[in-house]
Every structure is written in structure tokens, then in C-alpha cells.
PDB file of C-alpha atoms in Angstrom:
ATOM      1  CA  MET Y   1     100.256 135.692 101.043  1.00  0.00           C
ATOM      2  CA  GLU Y   2      97.197 133.961 102.423  1.00  0.00           C
ATOM      3  CA  ILE Y   3      97.831 130.949 100.241  1.00  0.00           C
ATOM      4  CA  TYR Y   4     100.821 129.902 102.322  1.00  0.00           C
ATOM      5  CA  THR Y   5      99.188 129.865 105.757  1.00  0.00           C
ATOM      6  CA  ASP Y   6      98.012 126.873 107.743  1.00  0.00           C
ATOM      7  CA  ALA Y   7      94.583 128.561 107.924  1.00  0.00           C
ATOM      8  CA  TYR Y   8      94.332 128.602 104.146  1.00  0.00           C
ATOM      9  CA  PHE Y   9      95.175 124.924 103.828  1.00  0.00           C
ATOM     10  CA  MET Y  10      92.826 123.923 106.650  1.00  0.00           C
ATOM     11  CA  ASN Y  11      90.058 125.834 104.920  1.00  0.00           C
ATOM     12  CA  GLU Y  12      90.774 123.813 101.789  1.00  0.00           C
ATOM     13  CA  ALA Y  13      90.413 120.644 103.864  1.00  0.00           C
ATOM     14  CA  PHE Y  14      87.155 122.037 105.256  1.00  0.00           C
ATOM     15  CA  LYS Y  15      85.847 122.549 101.714  1.00  0.00           C
ATOM     16  CA  GLN Y  16      86.445 118.842 101.157  1.00  0.00           C
ATOM     17  CA  ALA Y  17      84.490 118.048 104.325  1.00  0.00           C
ATOM     18  CA  LYS Y  18      81.583 120.111 102.988  1.00  0.00           C
ATOM     19  CA  ILE Y  19      81.585 118.079  99.782  1.00  0.00           C
ATOM     20  CA  ALA Y  20      81.367 114.934 101.928  1.00  0.00           C
ATOM     21  CA  PHE Y  21      78.420 116.453 103.785  1.00  0.00           C
ATOM     22  CA  GLU Y  22      76.594 117.160 100.529  1.00  0.00           C
ATOM     23  CA  GLU Y  23      77.212 113.579  99.433  1.00  0.00           C
ATOM     24  CA  ASN Y  24      75.861 112.116 102.675  1.00  0.00           C
ATOM     25  CA  GLU Y  25      79.240 110.955 103.893  1.00  0.00           C
ATOM     26  CA  ILE Y  26      80.529 111.626 107.405  1.00  0.00           C
ATOM     27  CA  PRO Y  27      81.982 115.075 106.712  1.00  0.00           C
ATOM     28  CA  VAL Y  28      85.735 114.842 107.098  1.00  0.00           C
ATOM     29  CA  GLY Y  29      88.063 116.433 104.570  1.00  0.00           C
ATOM     30  CA  ALA Y  30      91.811 116.452 104.040  1.00  0.00           C
ATOM     31  CA  VAL Y  31      94.492 117.989 101.890  1.00  0.00           C
ATOM     32  CA  ILE Y  32      98.180 117.179 101.656  1.00  0.00           C
ATOM     33  CA  VAL Y  33     100.645 119.960 100.990  1.00  0.00           C
ATOM     34  CA  CYS Y  34     104.181 119.596  99.701  1.00  0.00           C
ATOM     35  CA  ARG Y  35     106.388 122.710  99.482  1.00  0.00           C
ATOM     36  CA  ASN Y  36     103.379 124.996  99.815  1.00  0.00           C
ATOM     37  CA  LYS Y  37     101.454 123.263  97.066  1.00  0.00           C
ATOM     38  CA  ILE Y  38      98.357 121.120  97.529  1.00  0.00           C
ATOM     39  CA  ILE Y  39      99.180 117.764  95.954  1.00  0.00           C
ATOM     40  CA  ALA Y  40      96.136 115.806  97.192  1.00  0.00           C
ATOM     41  CA  ARG Y  41      92.563 116.579  98.201  1.00  0.00           C
ATOM     42  CA  ALA Y  42      90.143 114.004  99.561  1.00  0.00           C
ATOM     43  CA  TYR Y  43      87.015 113.520 101.595  1.00  0.00           C
ATOM     44  CA  ASN Y  44      85.592 110.549 103.414  1.00  0.00           C
ATOM     45  CA  GLN Y  45      83.953 108.132 100.960  1.00  0.00           C
ATOM     46  CA  THR Y  46      83.228 105.090 103.091  1.00  0.00           C
ATOM     47  CA  GLU Y  47      79.586 104.967 101.952  1.00  0.00           C
ATOM     48  CA  LYS Y  48      80.105 105.623  98.271  1.00  0.00           C
ATOM     49  CA  LEU Y  49      82.968 103.133  98.015  1.00  0.00           C
ATOM     50  CA  THR Y  50      81.446 100.681 100.537  1.00  0.00           C
ATOM     51  CA  ASP Y  51      84.856 100.575 102.155  1.00  0.00           C
ATOM     52  CA  VAL Y  52      85.779 101.325 105.745  1.00  0.00           C
ATOM     53  CA  THR Y  53      89.331 102.104 104.658  1.00  0.00           C
ATOM     54  CA  ALA Y  54      88.186 105.076 102.525  1.00  0.00           C
ATOM     55  CA  HIS Y  55      88.773 107.722 105.175  1.00  0.00           C
ATOM     56  CA  ALA Y  56      89.776 111.162 103.877  1.00  0.00           C
ATOM     57  CA  GLU Y  57      93.333 110.790 105.203  1.00  0.00           C
ATOM     58  CA  MET Y  58      93.851 107.358 103.632  1.00  0.00           C
ATOM     59  CA  LEU Y  59      92.668 108.530 100.225  1.00  0.00           C
ATOM     60  CA  ALA Y  60      94.815 111.678 100.529  1.00  0.00           C
ATOM     61  CA  ILE Y  61      97.936 109.679 101.474  1.00  0.00           C
ATOM     62  CA  THR Y  62      97.471 107.302  98.532  1.00  0.00           C
ATOM     63  CA  SER Y  63      96.869 110.242  96.206  1.00  0.00           C
ATOM     64  CA  ALA Y  64      99.851 112.253  97.480  1.00  0.00           C
ATOM     65  CA  ALA Y  65     102.214 109.289  97.146  1.00  0.00           C
ATOM     66  CA  ASN Y  66     100.954 108.824  93.614  1.00  0.00           C
ATOM     67  CA  ALA Y  67     101.511 112.520  92.821  1.00  0.00           C
ATOM     68  CA  LEU Y  68     105.060 112.451  94.204  1.00  0.00           C
ATOM     69  CA  GLY Y  69     105.989 108.990  92.952  1.00  0.00           C
ATOM     70  CA  SER Y  70     107.189 108.213  96.471  1.00  0.00           C
ATOM     71  CA  LYS Y  71     105.754 106.136  99.307  1.00  0.00           C
ATOM     72  CA  TYR Y  72     107.311 108.496 101.823  1.00  0.00           C
ATOM     73  CA  LEU Y  73     105.774 111.866 102.574  1.00  0.00           C
ATOM     74  CA  THR Y  74     108.488 113.240 104.849  1.00  0.00           C
ATOM     75  CA  GLU Y  75     108.258 116.705 103.306  1.00  0.00           C
ATOM     76  CA  CYS Y  76     104.466 116.789 103.334  1.00  0.00           C
ATOM     77  CA  LYS Y  77     101.868 118.290 105.630  1.00  0.00           C
ATOM     78  CA  LEU Y  78      98.442 116.757 106.173  1.00  0.00           C
ATOM     79  CA  TYR Y  79      95.556 119.081 107.000  1.00  0.00           C
ATOM     80  CA  VAL Y  80      92.457 117.223 108.157  1.00  0.00           C
ATOM     81  CA  THR Y  81      89.229 118.438 109.737  1.00  0.00           C
ATOM     82  CA  LEU Y  82      89.000 115.664 112.342  1.00  0.00           C
ATOM     83  CA  GLU Y  83      91.664 114.022 114.454  1.00  0.00           C
ATOM     84  CA  PRO Y  84      92.865 110.889 112.631  1.00  0.00           C
ATOM     85  CA  CYS Y  85      91.759 107.491 113.933  1.00  0.00           C
ATOM     86  CA  ILE Y  86      94.156 104.648 114.741  1.00  0.00           C
ATOM     87  CA  MET Y  87      94.031 103.293 111.184  1.00  0.00           C
ATOM     88  CA  CYS Y  88      94.877 106.681 109.675  1.00  0.00           C
ATOM     89  CA  ALA Y  89      97.556 107.335 112.299  1.00  0.00           C
ATOM     90  CA  GLY Y  90      99.088 104.003 111.266  1.00  0.00           C
ATOM     91  CA  ALA Y  91      99.116 105.108 107.629  1.00  0.00           C
ATOM     92  CA  CYS Y  92     100.689 108.446 108.683  1.00  0.00           C
ATOM     93  CA  PHE Y  93     103.356 106.461 110.532  1.00  0.00           C
ATOM     94  CA  TRP Y  94     104.223 104.307 107.530  1.00  0.00           C
ATOM     95  CA  SER Y  95     104.351 107.335 105.213  1.00  0.00           C
ATOM     96  CA  GLN Y  96     106.591 109.200 107.680  1.00  0.00           C
ATOM     97  CA  LEU Y  97     104.482 112.334 107.220  1.00  0.00           C
ATOM     98  CA  GLY Y  98     106.285 115.553 108.094  1.00  0.00           C
ATOM     99  CA  GLU Y  99     103.388 117.325 109.792  1.00  0.00           C
ATOM    100  CA  ILE Y 100      99.788 116.665 110.788  1.00  0.00           C
ATOM    101  CA  HIS Y 101      97.399 119.527 111.448  1.00  0.00           C
ATOM    102  CA  TYR Y 102      93.962 118.467 112.568  1.00  0.00           C
ATOM    103  CA  ALA Y 103      90.969 120.654 113.354  1.00  0.00           C
ATOM    104  CA  ALA Y 104      88.456 119.017 115.735  1.00  0.00           C
ATOM    105  CA  ALA Y 105      89.560 116.505 118.339  1.00  0.00           C
ATOM    106  CA  ASP Y 106      87.950 113.053 118.375  1.00  0.00           C
ATOM    107  CA  PRO Y 107      87.762 112.033 122.026  1.00  0.00           C
ATOM    108  CA  LYS Y 108      86.311 108.636 121.135  1.00  0.00           C
ATOM    109  CA  ARG Y 109      88.336 107.411 118.160  1.00  0.00           C
ATOM    110  CA  GLY Y 110      91.214 109.867 117.847  1.00  0.00           C
ATOM    111  CA  PHE Y 111      94.739 108.443 117.822  1.00  0.00           C
ATOM    112  CA  SER Y 112      95.936 110.726 120.615  1.00  0.00           C
ATOM    113  CA  ASN Y 113      93.772 108.883 123.150  1.00  0.00           C
ATOM    114  CA  ASN Y 114      96.093 105.916 122.788  1.00  0.00           C
ATOM    115  CA  PRO Y 115      98.849 105.869 125.375  1.00  0.00           C
ATOM    116  CA  GLU Y 116     101.438 104.664 122.861  1.00  0.00           C
ATOM    117  CA  LYS Y 117     103.175 106.967 120.423  1.00  0.00           C
ATOM    118  CA  LEU Y 118     101.553 105.849 117.171  1.00  0.00           C
ATOM    119  CA  LEU Y 119     103.099 108.379 114.807  1.00  0.00           C
ATOM    120  CA  HIS Y 120     106.596 108.489 113.383  1.00  0.00           C
ATOM    121  CA  PRO Y 121     108.975 110.201 115.829  1.00  0.00           C
ATOM    122  CA  LYS Y 122     109.737 112.890 113.231  1.00  0.00           C
ATOM    123  CA  THR Y 123     106.063 113.779 112.593  1.00  0.00           C
ATOM    124  CA  LYS Y 124     105.009 117.106 114.119  1.00  0.00           C
ATOM    125  CA  VAL Y 125     101.404 117.527 115.222  1.00  0.00           C
ATOM    126  CA  SER Y 126      99.222 120.572 115.824  1.00  0.00           C
ATOM    127  CA  SER Y 127      95.481 120.881 116.338  1.00  0.00           C
ATOM    128  CA  GLY Y 128      92.621 123.306 116.865  1.00  0.00           C
ATOM    129  CA  LEU Y 129      92.577 125.327 113.647  1.00  0.00           C
ATOM    130  CA  MET Y 130      88.921 125.547 112.468  1.00  0.00           C
ATOM    131  CA  ALA Y 131      88.028 123.043 115.182  1.00  0.00           C
ATOM    132  CA  GLU Y 132      84.653 124.650 115.886  1.00  0.00           C
ATOM    133  CA  GLU Y 133      83.507 124.807 112.255  1.00  0.00           C
ATOM    134  CA  SER Y 134      84.647 121.238 111.672  1.00  0.00           C
ATOM    135  CA  LYS Y 135      82.886 119.927 114.767  1.00  0.00           C
ATOM    136  CA  ASN Y 136      79.702 121.868 113.918  1.00  0.00           C
ATOM    137  CA  LEU Y 137      79.664 120.309 110.451  1.00  0.00           C
ATOM    138  CA  LEU Y 138      79.950 116.836 111.966  1.00  0.00           C
ATOM    139  CA  ASP Y 139      77.248 117.597 114.540  1.00  0.00           C
ATOM    140  CA  SER Y 140      74.914 118.850 111.789  1.00  0.00           C
ATOM    141  CA  PHE Y 141      75.532 115.691 109.821  1.00  0.00           C
ATOM    142  CA  PHE Y 142      74.676 113.350 112.680  1.00  0.00           C
ATOM    143  CA  LYS Y 143      71.643 115.470 113.564  1.00  0.00           C
ATOM    144  CA  LYS Y 144      70.446 115.220 109.938  1.00  0.00           C
ATOM    145  CA  LEU Y 145      71.074 111.454 110.021  1.00  0.00           C
ATOM    146  CA  ARG Y 146      68.938 110.992 113.132  1.00  0.00           C
ATOM    147  CA  ASN Y 147      66.007 112.997 111.715  1.00  0.00           C
TER     148      ASN Y 147
ATOM    149  CA  MET L   1      87.113  68.097 104.071  1.00  0.00           C
ATOM    150  CA  GLU L   2      90.459  69.862 104.042  1.00  0.00           C
ATOM    151  CA  ILE L   3      88.949  72.841 102.279  1.00  0.00           C
ATOM    152  CA  TYR L   4      87.096  73.973 105.383  1.00  0.00           C
ATOM    153  CA  THR L   5      89.963  74.024 107.867  1.00  0.00           C
ATOM    154  CA  ASP L   6      91.836  77.033 109.205  1.00  0.00           C
ATOM    155  CA  ALA L   7      95.039  75.343 108.005  1.00  0.00           C
ATOM    156  CA  TYR L   8      93.729  75.272 104.443  1.00  0.00           C
ATOM    157  CA  PHE L   9      92.837  78.940 104.475  1.00  0.00           C
ATOM    158  CA  MET L  10      96.127  79.949 106.088  1.00  0.00           C
ATOM    159  CA  ASN L  11      97.948  78.027 103.403  1.00  0.00           C
ATOM    160  CA  GLU L  12      96.016  80.024 100.808  1.00  0.00           C
ATOM    161  CA  ALA L  13      97.188  83.229 102.554  1.00  0.00           C
ATOM    162  CA  PHE L  14     100.735  81.818 102.509  1.00  0.00           C
ATOM    163  CA  LYS L  15     100.480  81.287  98.746  1.00  0.00           C
ATOM    164  CA  GLN L  16      99.701  85.002  98.447  1.00  0.00           C
ATOM    165  CA  ALA L  17     102.781  85.796 100.542  1.00  0.00           C
ATOM    166  CA  LYS L  18     104.875  83.714  98.160  1.00  0.00           C
ATOM    167  CA  ILE L  19     103.578  85.736  95.215  1.00  0.00           C
ATOM    168  CA  ALA L  20     104.636  88.902  97.072  1.00  0.00           C
ATOM    169  CA  PHE L  21     108.094  87.374  97.578  1.00  0.00           C
ATOM    170  CA  GLU L  22     108.432  86.637  93.870  1.00  0.00           C
ATOM    171  CA  GLU L  23     107.432  90.228  93.075  1.00  0.00           C
ATOM    172  CA  ASN L  24     109.991  91.700  95.492  1.00  0.00           C
ATOM    173  CA  GLU L  25     107.390  92.881  97.963  1.00  0.00           C
ATOM    174  CA  ILE L  26     107.647  92.233 101.701  1.00  0.00           C
ATOM    175  CA  PRO L  27     106.043  88.771 101.684  1.00  0.00           C
ATOM    176  CA  VAL L  28     102.766  89.025 103.555  1.00  0.00           C
ATOM    177  CA  GLY L  29      99.600  87.426 102.200  1.00  0.00           C
ATOM    178  CA  ALA L  30      95.964  87.420 103.242  1.00  0.00           C
ATOM    179  CA  VAL L  31      92.644  85.857 102.385  1.00  0.00           C
ATOM    180  CA  ILE L  32      89.181  86.679 103.669  1.00  0.00           C
ATOM    181  CA  VAL L  33      86.668  83.895 104.072  1.00  0.00           C
ATOM    182  CA  CYS L  34      82.916  84.244 104.338  1.00  0.00           C
ATOM    183  CA  ARG L  35      80.819  81.155 105.052  1.00  0.00           C
ATOM    184  CA  ASN L  36      83.711  78.865 104.152  1.00  0.00           C
ATOM    185  CA  LYS L  37      84.337  80.564 100.840  1.00  0.00           C
ATOM    186  CA  ILE L  38      87.357  82.703  99.992  1.00  0.00           C
ATOM    187  CA  ILE L  39      85.961  86.057  98.861  1.00  0.00           C
ATOM    188  CA  ALA L  40      89.236  88.013  98.746  1.00  0.00           C
ATOM    189  CA  ARG L  41      92.914  87.237  98.224  1.00  0.00           C
ATOM    190  CA  ALA L  42      95.659  89.827  98.464  1.00  0.00           C
ATOM    191  CA  TYR L  43      99.363  90.319  99.055  1.00  0.00           C
ATOM    192  CA  ASN L  44     101.386  93.285 100.107  1.00  0.00           C
ATOM    193  CA  GLN L  45     101.872  95.690  97.187  1.00  0.00           C
ATOM    194  CA  THR L  46     103.413  98.751  98.816  1.00  0.00           C
ATOM    195  CA  GLU L  47     106.267  98.860  96.301  1.00  0.00           C
ATOM    196  CA  LYS L  48     104.297  98.182  93.159  1.00  0.00           C
ATOM    197  CA  LEU L  49     101.578 100.674  94.054  1.00  0.00           C
ATOM    198  CA  THR L  50     103.997 103.136  95.719  1.00  0.00           C
ATOM    199  CA  ASP L  51     101.534 103.262  98.588  1.00  0.00           C
ATOM    200  CA  VAL L  52     102.155 102.535 102.256  1.00  0.00           C
ATOM    201  CA  THR L  53      98.457 101.739 102.713  1.00  0.00           C
ATOM    202  CA  ALA L  54      98.645  98.770 100.309  1.00  0.00           C
ATOM    203  CA  HIS L  55      99.204  96.127 102.990  1.00  0.00           C
ATOM    204  CA  ALA L  56      97.745  92.699 102.236  1.00  0.00           C
ATOM    205  CA  GLU L  57      95.033  93.081 104.899  1.00  0.00           C
ATOM    206  CA  MET L  58      93.923  96.515 103.654  1.00  0.00           C
ATOM    207  CA  LEU L  59      93.621  95.298 100.064  1.00  0.00           C
ATOM    208  CA  ALA L  60      91.790  92.170 101.238  1.00  0.00           C
ATOM    209  CA  ILE L  61      89.318  94.168 103.354  1.00  0.00           C
ATOM    210  CA  THR L  62      88.542  96.528 100.468  1.00  0.00           C
ATOM    211  CA  SER L  63      88.156  93.584  98.113  1.00  0.00           C
ATOM    212  CA  ALA L  64      85.949  91.580 100.505  1.00  0.00           C
ATOM    213  CA  ALA L  65      83.648  94.550 101.136  1.00  0.00           C
ATOM    214  CA  ASN L  66      83.373  94.980  97.407  1.00  0.00           C
ATOM    215  CA  ALA L  67      82.533  91.299  96.930  1.00  0.00           C
ATOM    216  CA  LEU L  68      79.865  91.373  99.637  1.00  0.00           C
ATOM    217  CA  GLY L  69      78.489  94.818  98.855  1.00  0.00           C
ATOM    218  CA  SER L  70      78.820  95.625 102.546  1.00  0.00           C
ATOM    219  CA  LYS L  71      81.293  97.723 104.538  1.00  0.00           C
ATOM    220  CA  TYR L  72      80.903  95.366 107.470  1.00  0.00           C
ATOM    221  CA  LEU L  73      82.620  91.992 107.559  1.00  0.00           C
ATOM    222  CA  THR L  74      81.069  90.630 110.741  1.00  0.00           C
ATOM    223  CA  GLU L  75      80.646  87.161 109.259  1.00  0.00           C
ATOM    224  CA  CYS L  76      84.124  87.077 107.749  1.00  0.00           C
ATOM    225  CA  LYS L  77      87.440  85.603 108.796  1.00  0.00           C
ATOM    226  CA  LEU L  78      90.783  87.129 107.888  1.00  0.00           C
ATOM    227  CA  TYR L  79      93.763  84.801 107.485  1.00  0.00           C
ATOM    228  CA  VAL L  80      97.050  86.667 107.271  1.00  0.00           C
ATOM    229  CA  THR L  81     100.645  85.443 107.411  1.00  0.00           C
ATOM    230  CA  LEU L  82     101.920  88.236 109.688  1.00  0.00           C
ATOM    231  CA  GLU L  83     100.337  89.904 112.696  1.00  0.00           C
ATOM    232  CA  PRO L  84      98.493  93.029 111.497  1.00  0.00           C
ATOM    233  CA  CYS L  85     100.034  96.434 112.209  1.00  0.00           C
ATOM    234  CA  ILE L  86      98.173  99.291 113.900  1.00  0.00           C
ATOM    235  CA  MET L  87      96.829 100.600 110.591  1.00  0.00           C
ATOM    236  CA  CYS L  88      95.457  97.214 109.582  1.00  0.00           C
ATOM    237  CA  ALA L  89      94.071  96.588 113.071  1.00  0.00           C
ATOM    238  CA  GLY L  90      92.242  99.917 112.735  1.00  0.00           C
ATOM    239  CA  ALA L  91      90.742  98.778 109.431  1.00  0.00           C
ATOM    240  CA  CYS L  92      89.740  95.462 111.051  1.00  0.00           C
ATOM    241  CA  PHE L  93      88.063  97.450 113.816  1.00  0.00           C
ATOM    242  CA  TRP L  94      86.036  99.593 111.412  1.00  0.00           C
ATOM    243  CA  SER L  95      84.989  96.554 109.369  1.00  0.00           C
ATOM    244  CA  GLN L  96      83.950  94.695 112.540  1.00  0.00           C
ATOM    245  CA  LEU L  97      85.695  91.564 111.277  1.00  0.00           C
ATOM    246  CA  GLY L  98      84.409  88.359 112.820  1.00  0.00           C
ATOM    247  CA  GLU L  99      87.745  86.579 113.208  1.00  0.00           C
ATOM    248  CA  ILE L 100      91.428  87.244 112.661  1.00  0.00           C
ATOM    249  CA  HIS L 101      93.886  84.376 112.308  1.00  0.00           C
ATOM    250  CA  TYR L 102      97.489  85.440 111.916  1.00  0.00           C
ATOM    251  CA  ALA L 103     100.544  83.253 111.436  1.00  0.00           C
ATOM    252  CA  ALA L 104     103.799  84.908 112.594  1.00  0.00           C
ATOM    253  CA  ALA L 105     103.845  87.445 115.409  1.00  0.00           C
ATOM    254  CA  ASP L 106     105.326  90.891 114.746  1.00  0.00           C
ATOM    255  CA  PRO L 107     106.987  91.922 118.003  1.00  0.00           C
ATOM    256  CA  LYS L 108     107.951  95.324 116.580  1.00  0.00           C
ATOM    257  CA  ARG L 109     104.888  96.529 114.683  1.00  0.00           C
ATOM    258  CA  GLY L 110     102.124  94.079 115.585  1.00  0.00           C
ATOM    259  CA  PHE L 111      98.894  95.508 116.991  1.00  0.00           C
ATOM    260  CA  SER L 112      98.956  93.238 120.041  1.00  0.00           C
ATOM    261  CA  ASN L 113     101.955  95.108 121.449  1.00  0.00           C
ATOM    262  CA  ASN L 114      99.668  98.081 122.037  1.00  0.00           C
ATOM    263  CA  PRO L 115      98.217  98.143 125.541  1.00  0.00           C
ATOM    264  CA  GLU L 116      94.812  99.334 124.300  1.00  0.00           C
ATOM    265  CA  LYS L 117      92.252  97.002 122.777  1.00  0.00           C
ATOM    266  CA  LEU L 118      92.402  98.090 119.148  1.00  0.00           C
ATOM    267  CA  LEU L 119      90.024  95.550 117.630  1.00  0.00           C
ATOM    268  CA  HIS L 120      86.255  95.440 117.744  1.00  0.00           C
ATOM    269  CA  PRO L 121      85.078  93.727 120.951  1.00  0.00           C
ATOM    270  CA  LYS L 122      83.341  91.031 118.909  1.00  0.00           C
ATOM    271  CA  THR L 123      86.430  90.137 116.838  1.00  0.00           C
ATOM    272  CA  LYS L 124      88.017  86.828 117.814  1.00  0.00           C
ATOM    273  CA  VAL L 125      91.758  86.404 117.374  1.00  0.00           C
ATOM    274  CA  SER L 126      94.008  83.378 117.053  1.00  0.00           C
ATOM    275  CA  SER L 127      97.627  83.046 116.005  1.00  0.00           C
ATOM    276  CA  GLY L 128     100.473  80.629 115.322  1.00  0.00           C
ATOM    277  CA  LEU L 129      99.197  78.583 112.382  1.00  0.00           C
ATOM    278  CA  MET L 130     102.043  78.354 109.834  1.00  0.00           C
ATOM    279  CA  ALA L 131     103.977  80.865 111.912  1.00  0.00           C
ATOM    280  CA  GLU L 132     107.345  79.267 111.203  1.00  0.00           C
ATOM    281  CA  GLU L 133     106.910  79.069 107.427  1.00  0.00           C
ATOM    282  CA  SER L 134     105.637  82.660 107.329  1.00  0.00           C
ATOM    283  CA  LYS L 135     108.513  83.985 109.431  1.00  0.00           C
ATOM    284  CA  ASN L 136     111.062  82.017 107.372  1.00  0.00           C
ATOM    285  CA  LEU L 137     109.698  83.554 104.181  1.00  0.00           C
ATOM    286  CA  LEU L 138     110.041  87.059 105.668  1.00  0.00           C
ATOM    287  CA  ASP L 139     113.565  86.302 106.915  1.00  0.00           C
ATOM    288  CA  SER L 140     114.570  85.012 103.459  1.00  0.00           C
ATOM    289  CA  PHE L 141     113.193  88.172 101.899  1.00  0.00           C
ATOM    290  CA  PHE L 142     115.152  90.516 104.143  1.00  0.00           C
ATOM    291  CA  LYS L 143     118.277  88.387 103.707  1.00  0.00           C
ATOM    292  CA  LYS L 144     117.897  88.616  99.913  1.00  0.00           C
ATOM    293  CA  LEU L 145     117.373  92.377 100.222  1.00  0.00           C
ATOM    294  CA  ARG L 146     120.597  92.827 102.168  1.00  0.00           C
ATOM    295  CA  ASN L 147     122.673  90.826  99.672  1.00  0.00           C
TER     296      ASN L 147
END
């Protein structure tokens, strides 16, 4: 069933990024999945909330913990359209997230550029799914912003 | 006037940490000051909110941005009783905080253990004010937790 694939969940994260785009936010979207069920959906809202901490991943982590009634997300998978930054990687560490799947890499602000292991040792990471679409959406946004 | 010293503001952060202690939260407190006025006060609420992102600094940054109506806190000073973690350092970076004053060092999870510069280049950092009191409060908390 398509609904249980990583591609399906990443596409759901991408839909969130498109909502961000429409709302003039840097278009990054995220979903958190627990036992094959989406328990949180979020998109970047730093402008709307006037809050640098309102990255898609942060909002999704808060929402998922609320849904589960647990601070720890060891059985959860995060799907996000852009590589998490240091702040979001720190939140992933504290939540002990089971898996992180990110689409586009962020060579400037992505956590993986840091030489230290920032994530929890048990967190698995994969990347590249829908990377091109996610990067194109970001590029379109910044192009629109400049014009 | 005592009200304008770093020691005064750190003591205000310490009062927040004591509230956290009373509420069975890891006792870390923070205040954010803009032009010599406290615009945000917060203490760690990860247990109460069931949310790993609810560190004192994160709540204070969100609150200060809300008070100012600006995402950027370039003219603000953060006073916090424990060295910020990677997540909180990331939030400080994005907010372009003017100054960070922390009390106790955190040799295990503090941002300064990371070899990369995680803060904004314009952010000034100082540490050590009320370090002993802040560390003692944390030690008492963990001792109470074990008993």
C-alpha cells in the first residue's frame, strides 16, 4: 500500500512545504509518523508567528509529543523537506527521534555539516527523497522574494 | 543602580530557576533584557508541557520576540543559569541575540563544547556569574530526584 512508504510520507511533508510557500514562509514542511500513522504535520511559520524557533520540525516535534503524551519520540519518524538546522537537530536529539528522513540537503545551515554527532546515537538518518522538488520549491521562493 | 547590573539580571534568571525547582522541572531559568528592561522571563517546562523544546531559553526567545514584535533580538541580552545546549544555541543564532550571559557551564551538553562556532558572529558571550548557586540548585534537584 502506497500509504506506508517513505515516498508517501515525504510527499505529505512536501504538501506542508507548499502551504508555507503560499503563505509567504520559507517553504519547509514536515510530518511525524508513529506506527505508520501521521501524528503531526507542520510547516515553517517563522514570519507568521514572528518567532525564529517556529521551524517546521520544531512545531512538528511539539505537536507529536502532545499527540502521544510523551516527550520522547523513539518510535517516531520525521519526514522533512530540508535538512534540519542545528537548532532542530538539537530538538531531535532531546526527543530521541527514531528516524529522520530529509529531502534536500542544506550545505550552509544543515546539521550534517557539523563535525560533531549532534543527533541521538539511536536516531537513523536518510536523505534524498524528493530532494529536487523540495530544493526547486525553495529556489522559487527566494526568486519570488528577490523580485 | 543595582537594577542595571548583569548581577541583577542573572539573579532574576536564578529566581526563574528556583520556580522550576519548586515545580519539579530541571531548574534552569532565563530572562531577556532589552535596553535595561526585562522583556521575557521563563523557566524550563519540559515536564509540564511534555515537550523537549520547552527549555527556558527557547520559551524566553519566543516570548521576547512576541514582546518586541520582531524575530530578531539584536539589541537583547539573554541571562540564563545554565550554558545553553545546541538546540538553544541554534535558536540564539537565528534570533541574532546581542549578548548571552550564562551562569554554570554544562560540560556535557553545553554549546561551547562544539568545535564549530554555533552562535551568530555578532553575539557576545560571557559566563560565570552566579555559576556556583546555579550549579548547586541543579545538583540539589538531581539529588532529590534520585532519593
